[in-house]
XYZ file of N, CA and C in Angstrom:
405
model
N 43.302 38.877 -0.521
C 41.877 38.875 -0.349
C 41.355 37.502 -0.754
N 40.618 37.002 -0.253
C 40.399 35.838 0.070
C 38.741 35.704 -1.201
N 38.652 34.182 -2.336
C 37.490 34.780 -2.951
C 36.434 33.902 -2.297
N 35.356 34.545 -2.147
C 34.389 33.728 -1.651
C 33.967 32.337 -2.488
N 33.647 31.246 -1.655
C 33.199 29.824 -2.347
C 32.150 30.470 -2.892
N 32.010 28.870 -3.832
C 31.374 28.781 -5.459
C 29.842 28.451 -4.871
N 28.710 29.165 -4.979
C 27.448 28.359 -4.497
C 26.893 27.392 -5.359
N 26.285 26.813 -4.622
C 25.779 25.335 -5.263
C 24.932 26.226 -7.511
N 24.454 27.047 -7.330
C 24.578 27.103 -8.286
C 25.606 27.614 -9.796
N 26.856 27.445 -9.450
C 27.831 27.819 -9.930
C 29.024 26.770 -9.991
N 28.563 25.473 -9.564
C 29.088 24.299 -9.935
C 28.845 23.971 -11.388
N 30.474 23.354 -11.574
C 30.412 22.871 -12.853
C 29.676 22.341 -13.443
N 29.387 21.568 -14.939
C 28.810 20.641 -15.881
C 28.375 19.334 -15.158
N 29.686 18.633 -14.396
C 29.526 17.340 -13.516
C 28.538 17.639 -12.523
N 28.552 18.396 -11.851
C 27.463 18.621 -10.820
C 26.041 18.729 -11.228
N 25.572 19.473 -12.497
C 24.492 19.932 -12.356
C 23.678 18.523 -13.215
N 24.371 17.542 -13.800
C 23.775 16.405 -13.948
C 23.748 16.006 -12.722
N 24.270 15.765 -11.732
C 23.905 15.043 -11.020
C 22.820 15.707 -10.042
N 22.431 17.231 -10.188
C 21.861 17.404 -9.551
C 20.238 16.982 -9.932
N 20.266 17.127 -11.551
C 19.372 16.775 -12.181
C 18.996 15.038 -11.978
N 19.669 14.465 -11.738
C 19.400 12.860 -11.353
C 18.618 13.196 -10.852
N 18.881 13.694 -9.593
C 18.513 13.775 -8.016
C 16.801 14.095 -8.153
N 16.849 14.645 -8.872
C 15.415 15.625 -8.645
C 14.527 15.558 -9.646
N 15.291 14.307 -10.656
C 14.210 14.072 -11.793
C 12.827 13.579 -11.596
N 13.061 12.861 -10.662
C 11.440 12.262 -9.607
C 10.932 12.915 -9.206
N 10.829 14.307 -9.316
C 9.369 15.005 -8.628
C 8.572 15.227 -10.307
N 7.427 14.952 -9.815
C 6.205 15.132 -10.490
C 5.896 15.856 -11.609
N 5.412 16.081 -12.505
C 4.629 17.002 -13.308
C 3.554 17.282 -13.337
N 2.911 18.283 -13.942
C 1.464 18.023 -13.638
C 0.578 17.067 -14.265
N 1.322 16.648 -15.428
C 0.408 15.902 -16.841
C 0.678 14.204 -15.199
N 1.830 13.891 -14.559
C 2.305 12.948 -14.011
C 0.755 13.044 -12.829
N 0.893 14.198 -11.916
C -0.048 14.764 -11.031
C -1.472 14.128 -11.713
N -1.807 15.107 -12.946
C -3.374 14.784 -13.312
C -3.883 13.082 -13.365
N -2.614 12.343 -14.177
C -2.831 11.159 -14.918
C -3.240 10.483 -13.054
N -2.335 10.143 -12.095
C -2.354 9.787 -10.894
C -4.034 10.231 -10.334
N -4.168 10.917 -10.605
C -5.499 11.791 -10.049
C -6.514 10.991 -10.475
N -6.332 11.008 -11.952
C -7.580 10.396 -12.854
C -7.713 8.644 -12.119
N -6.342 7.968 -12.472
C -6.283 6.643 -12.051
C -7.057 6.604 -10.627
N -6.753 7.640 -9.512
C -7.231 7.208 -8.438
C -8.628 7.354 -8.153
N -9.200 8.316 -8.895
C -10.536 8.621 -8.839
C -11.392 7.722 -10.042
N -10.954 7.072 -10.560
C -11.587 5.833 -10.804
C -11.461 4.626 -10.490
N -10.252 4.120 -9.664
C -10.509 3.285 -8.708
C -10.907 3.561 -7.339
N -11.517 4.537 -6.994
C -12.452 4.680 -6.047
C -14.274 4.872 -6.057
N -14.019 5.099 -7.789
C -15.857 5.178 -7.974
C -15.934 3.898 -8.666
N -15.102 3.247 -9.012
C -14.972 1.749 -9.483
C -16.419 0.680 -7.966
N -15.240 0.649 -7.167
C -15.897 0.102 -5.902
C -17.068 0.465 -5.504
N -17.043 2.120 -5.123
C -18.113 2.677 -4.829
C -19.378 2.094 -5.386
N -19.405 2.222 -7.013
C -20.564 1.893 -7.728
C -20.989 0.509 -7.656
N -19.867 -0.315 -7.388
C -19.399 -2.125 -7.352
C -20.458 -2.365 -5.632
N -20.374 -1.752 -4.615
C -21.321 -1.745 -3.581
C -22.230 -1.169 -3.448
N -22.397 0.010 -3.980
C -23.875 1.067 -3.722
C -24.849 0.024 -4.163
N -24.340 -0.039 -6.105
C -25.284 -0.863 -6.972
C -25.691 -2.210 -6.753
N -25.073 -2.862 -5.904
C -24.623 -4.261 -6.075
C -24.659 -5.299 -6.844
N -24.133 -4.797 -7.592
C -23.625 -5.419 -9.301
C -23.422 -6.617 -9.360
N -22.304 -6.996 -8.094
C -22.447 -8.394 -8.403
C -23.109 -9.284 -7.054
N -23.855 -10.028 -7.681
C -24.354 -10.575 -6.100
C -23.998 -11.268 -5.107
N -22.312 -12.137 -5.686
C -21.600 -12.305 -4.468
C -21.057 -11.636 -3.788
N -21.118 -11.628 -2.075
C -20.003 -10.495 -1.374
C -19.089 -10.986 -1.507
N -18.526 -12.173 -1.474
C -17.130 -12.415 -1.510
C -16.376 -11.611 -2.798
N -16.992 -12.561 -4.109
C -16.610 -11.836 -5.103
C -16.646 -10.345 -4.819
N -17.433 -9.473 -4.759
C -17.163 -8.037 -4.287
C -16.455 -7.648 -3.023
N -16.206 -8.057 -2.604
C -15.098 -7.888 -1.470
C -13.682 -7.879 -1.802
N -13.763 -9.157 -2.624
C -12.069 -9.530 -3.368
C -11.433 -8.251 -4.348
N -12.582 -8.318 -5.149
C -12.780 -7.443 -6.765
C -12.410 -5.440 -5.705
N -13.114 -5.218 -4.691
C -12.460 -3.954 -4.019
C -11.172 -3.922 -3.230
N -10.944 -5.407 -2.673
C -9.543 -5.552 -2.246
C -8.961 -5.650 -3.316
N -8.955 -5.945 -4.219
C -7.776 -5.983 -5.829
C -7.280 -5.177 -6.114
N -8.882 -3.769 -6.139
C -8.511 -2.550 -6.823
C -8.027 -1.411 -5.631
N -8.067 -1.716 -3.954
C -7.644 -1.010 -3.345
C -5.842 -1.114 -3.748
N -5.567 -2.229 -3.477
C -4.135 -2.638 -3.861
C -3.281 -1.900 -5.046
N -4.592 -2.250 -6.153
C -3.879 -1.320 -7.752
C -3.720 0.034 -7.276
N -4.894 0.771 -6.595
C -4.446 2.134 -5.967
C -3.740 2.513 -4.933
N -2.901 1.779 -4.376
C -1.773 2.054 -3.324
C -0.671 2.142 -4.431
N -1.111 1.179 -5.600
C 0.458 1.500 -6.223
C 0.549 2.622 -6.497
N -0.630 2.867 -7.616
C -1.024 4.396 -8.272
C -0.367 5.660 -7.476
N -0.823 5.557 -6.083
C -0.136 6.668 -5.482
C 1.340 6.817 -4.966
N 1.665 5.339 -4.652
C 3.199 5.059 -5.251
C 4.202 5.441 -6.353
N 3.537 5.798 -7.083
C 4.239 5.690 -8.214
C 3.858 7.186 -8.689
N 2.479 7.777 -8.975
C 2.020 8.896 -9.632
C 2.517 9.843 -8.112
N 2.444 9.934 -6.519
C 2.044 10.638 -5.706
C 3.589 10.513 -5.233
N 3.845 9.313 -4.433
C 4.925 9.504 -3.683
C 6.409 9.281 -4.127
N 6.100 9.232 -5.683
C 7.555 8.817 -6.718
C 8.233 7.719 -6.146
N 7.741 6.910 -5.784
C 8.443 5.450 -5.424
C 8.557 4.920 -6.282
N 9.699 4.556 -6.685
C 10.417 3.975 -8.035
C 11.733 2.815 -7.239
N 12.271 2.703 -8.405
C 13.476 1.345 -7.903
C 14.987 2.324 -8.549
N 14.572 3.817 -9.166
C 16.214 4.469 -9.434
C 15.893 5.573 -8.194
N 14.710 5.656 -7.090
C 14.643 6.662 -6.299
C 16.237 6.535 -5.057
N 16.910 7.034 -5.194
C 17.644 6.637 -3.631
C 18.722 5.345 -3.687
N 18.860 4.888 -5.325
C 19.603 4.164 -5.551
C 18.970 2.645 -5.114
N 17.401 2.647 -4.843
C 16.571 1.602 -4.903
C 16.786 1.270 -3.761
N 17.308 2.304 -2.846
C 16.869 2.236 -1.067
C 15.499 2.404 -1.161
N 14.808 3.055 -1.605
C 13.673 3.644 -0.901
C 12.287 2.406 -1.214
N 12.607 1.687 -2.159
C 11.976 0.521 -2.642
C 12.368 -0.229 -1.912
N 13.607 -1.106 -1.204
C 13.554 -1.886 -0.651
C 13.545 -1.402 0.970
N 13.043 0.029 1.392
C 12.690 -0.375 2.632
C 10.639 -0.338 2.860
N 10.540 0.397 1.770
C 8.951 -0.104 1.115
C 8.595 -1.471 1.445
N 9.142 -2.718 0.490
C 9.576 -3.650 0.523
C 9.382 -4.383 1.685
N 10.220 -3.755 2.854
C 10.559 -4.321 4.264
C 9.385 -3.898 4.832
N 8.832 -2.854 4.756
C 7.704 -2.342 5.593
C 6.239 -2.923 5.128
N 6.524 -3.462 4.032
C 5.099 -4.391 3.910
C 5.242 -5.992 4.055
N 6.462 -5.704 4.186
C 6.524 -7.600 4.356
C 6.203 -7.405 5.881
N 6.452 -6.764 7.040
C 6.398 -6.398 8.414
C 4.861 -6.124 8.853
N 4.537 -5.383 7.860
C 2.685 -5.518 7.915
C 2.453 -6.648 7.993
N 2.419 -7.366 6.614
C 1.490 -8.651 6.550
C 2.205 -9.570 7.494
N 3.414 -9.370 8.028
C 3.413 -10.430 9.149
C 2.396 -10.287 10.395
N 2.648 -8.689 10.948
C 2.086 -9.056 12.209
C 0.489 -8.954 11.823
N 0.015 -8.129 10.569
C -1.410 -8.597 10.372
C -1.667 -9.815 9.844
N -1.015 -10.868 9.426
C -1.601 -12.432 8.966
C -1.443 -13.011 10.802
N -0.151 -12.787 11.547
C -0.317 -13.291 12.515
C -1.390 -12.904 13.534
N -1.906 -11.350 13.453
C -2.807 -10.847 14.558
C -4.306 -11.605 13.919
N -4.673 -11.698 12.536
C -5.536 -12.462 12.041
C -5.861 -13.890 12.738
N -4.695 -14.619 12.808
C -4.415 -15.982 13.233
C -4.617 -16.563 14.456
N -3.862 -15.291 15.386
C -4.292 -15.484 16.465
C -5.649 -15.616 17.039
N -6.201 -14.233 16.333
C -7.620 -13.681 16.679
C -8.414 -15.291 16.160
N -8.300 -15.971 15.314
C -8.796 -16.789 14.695
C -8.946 -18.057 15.668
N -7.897 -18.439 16.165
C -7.496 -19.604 17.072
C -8.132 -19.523 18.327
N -7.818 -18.450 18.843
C -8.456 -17.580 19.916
C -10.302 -17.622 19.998
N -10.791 -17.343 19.035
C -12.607 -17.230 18.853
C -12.938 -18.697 18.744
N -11.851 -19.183 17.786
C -12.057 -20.891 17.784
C -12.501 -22.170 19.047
N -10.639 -21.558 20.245
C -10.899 -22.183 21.150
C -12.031 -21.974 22.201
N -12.246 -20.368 22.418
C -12.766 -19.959 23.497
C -14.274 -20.009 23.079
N -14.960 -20.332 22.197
C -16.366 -20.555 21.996
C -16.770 -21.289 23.113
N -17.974 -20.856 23.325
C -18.453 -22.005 24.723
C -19.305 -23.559 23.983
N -19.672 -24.372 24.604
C -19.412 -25.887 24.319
C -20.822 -25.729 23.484
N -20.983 -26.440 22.095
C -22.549 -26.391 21.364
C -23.464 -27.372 22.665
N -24.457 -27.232 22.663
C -25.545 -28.159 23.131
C -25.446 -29.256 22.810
N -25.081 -29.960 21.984
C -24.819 -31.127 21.495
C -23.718 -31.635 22.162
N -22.618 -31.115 22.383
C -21.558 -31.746 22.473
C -21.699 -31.866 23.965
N -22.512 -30.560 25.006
C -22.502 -30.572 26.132
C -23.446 -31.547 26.281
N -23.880 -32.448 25.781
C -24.942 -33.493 26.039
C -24.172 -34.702 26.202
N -23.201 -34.728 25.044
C -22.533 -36.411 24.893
C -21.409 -36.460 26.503
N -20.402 -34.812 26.538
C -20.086 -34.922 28.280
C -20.943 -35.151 29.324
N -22.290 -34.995 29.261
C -22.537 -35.480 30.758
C -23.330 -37.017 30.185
N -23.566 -37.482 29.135
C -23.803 -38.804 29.125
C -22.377 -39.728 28.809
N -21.196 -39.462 28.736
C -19.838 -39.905 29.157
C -19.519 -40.615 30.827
């Protein structure tokens, strides 16, 4: 009589550490809340930073909400989507990694273009169309 295999929970000592590696990256709730809190104050951060307009440069307020959008992509990186550098043996970070270096290429280049593009194709100022026909 033949005995039936061992199911995954009836693996030895060696296994169940490693199963525990595996799965130490999901969340808690204290992990959940803290992520929560961080993100919901860098979103009423800004909010209040434009409603109020606190500060009276836009640039400066533009930068100061691009800063803190950035701090909160990590936040959810890290508190939401457990992106770490022991996730996956620090695959999952370096294709993170790859996928934002791939953004800011083709968005600095679609920027650039668009830029060069509005640059050249402006039609001629009045001024300048004056000095061509007195040429």
């Amino acid at each position: 009589m033949s005995h039936p295999s061992p199911s995954v929970h009836e693996h030895g000592p060696s296994h169940d550490g490693d199963h525990d590696a595996t799965h130490a990256h999901h969340g808690s709730l204290r992990g959940y809340l803290t992520g929560f809190v961080l993100a919901a104050i860098l979103t009423i951060i800004p909010f209040w930073l434009v409603m109020g307009q606190v500060i009276p440069s836009t640039l400066a307020t533009v930068l100061i909400v691009l800063g803190l959008a950035a701090v909160q992509i990590v936040v959810h990186m890290i508190f939401f989507l457990h992106l770490d550098t022991r996730s996956e043996n620090g695959w999952n970070m370096l294709a993170f990694i790859f996928t934002i270096v791939l953004v800011v290429i083709v968005l600095g280049a679609s920027i650039w273009v668009m830029y060069n593009e509005n640059a050249n194709m402006m039609p001629m100022s009045p001024q300048y169309q004056q000095h061509q026909n007195d040429a």
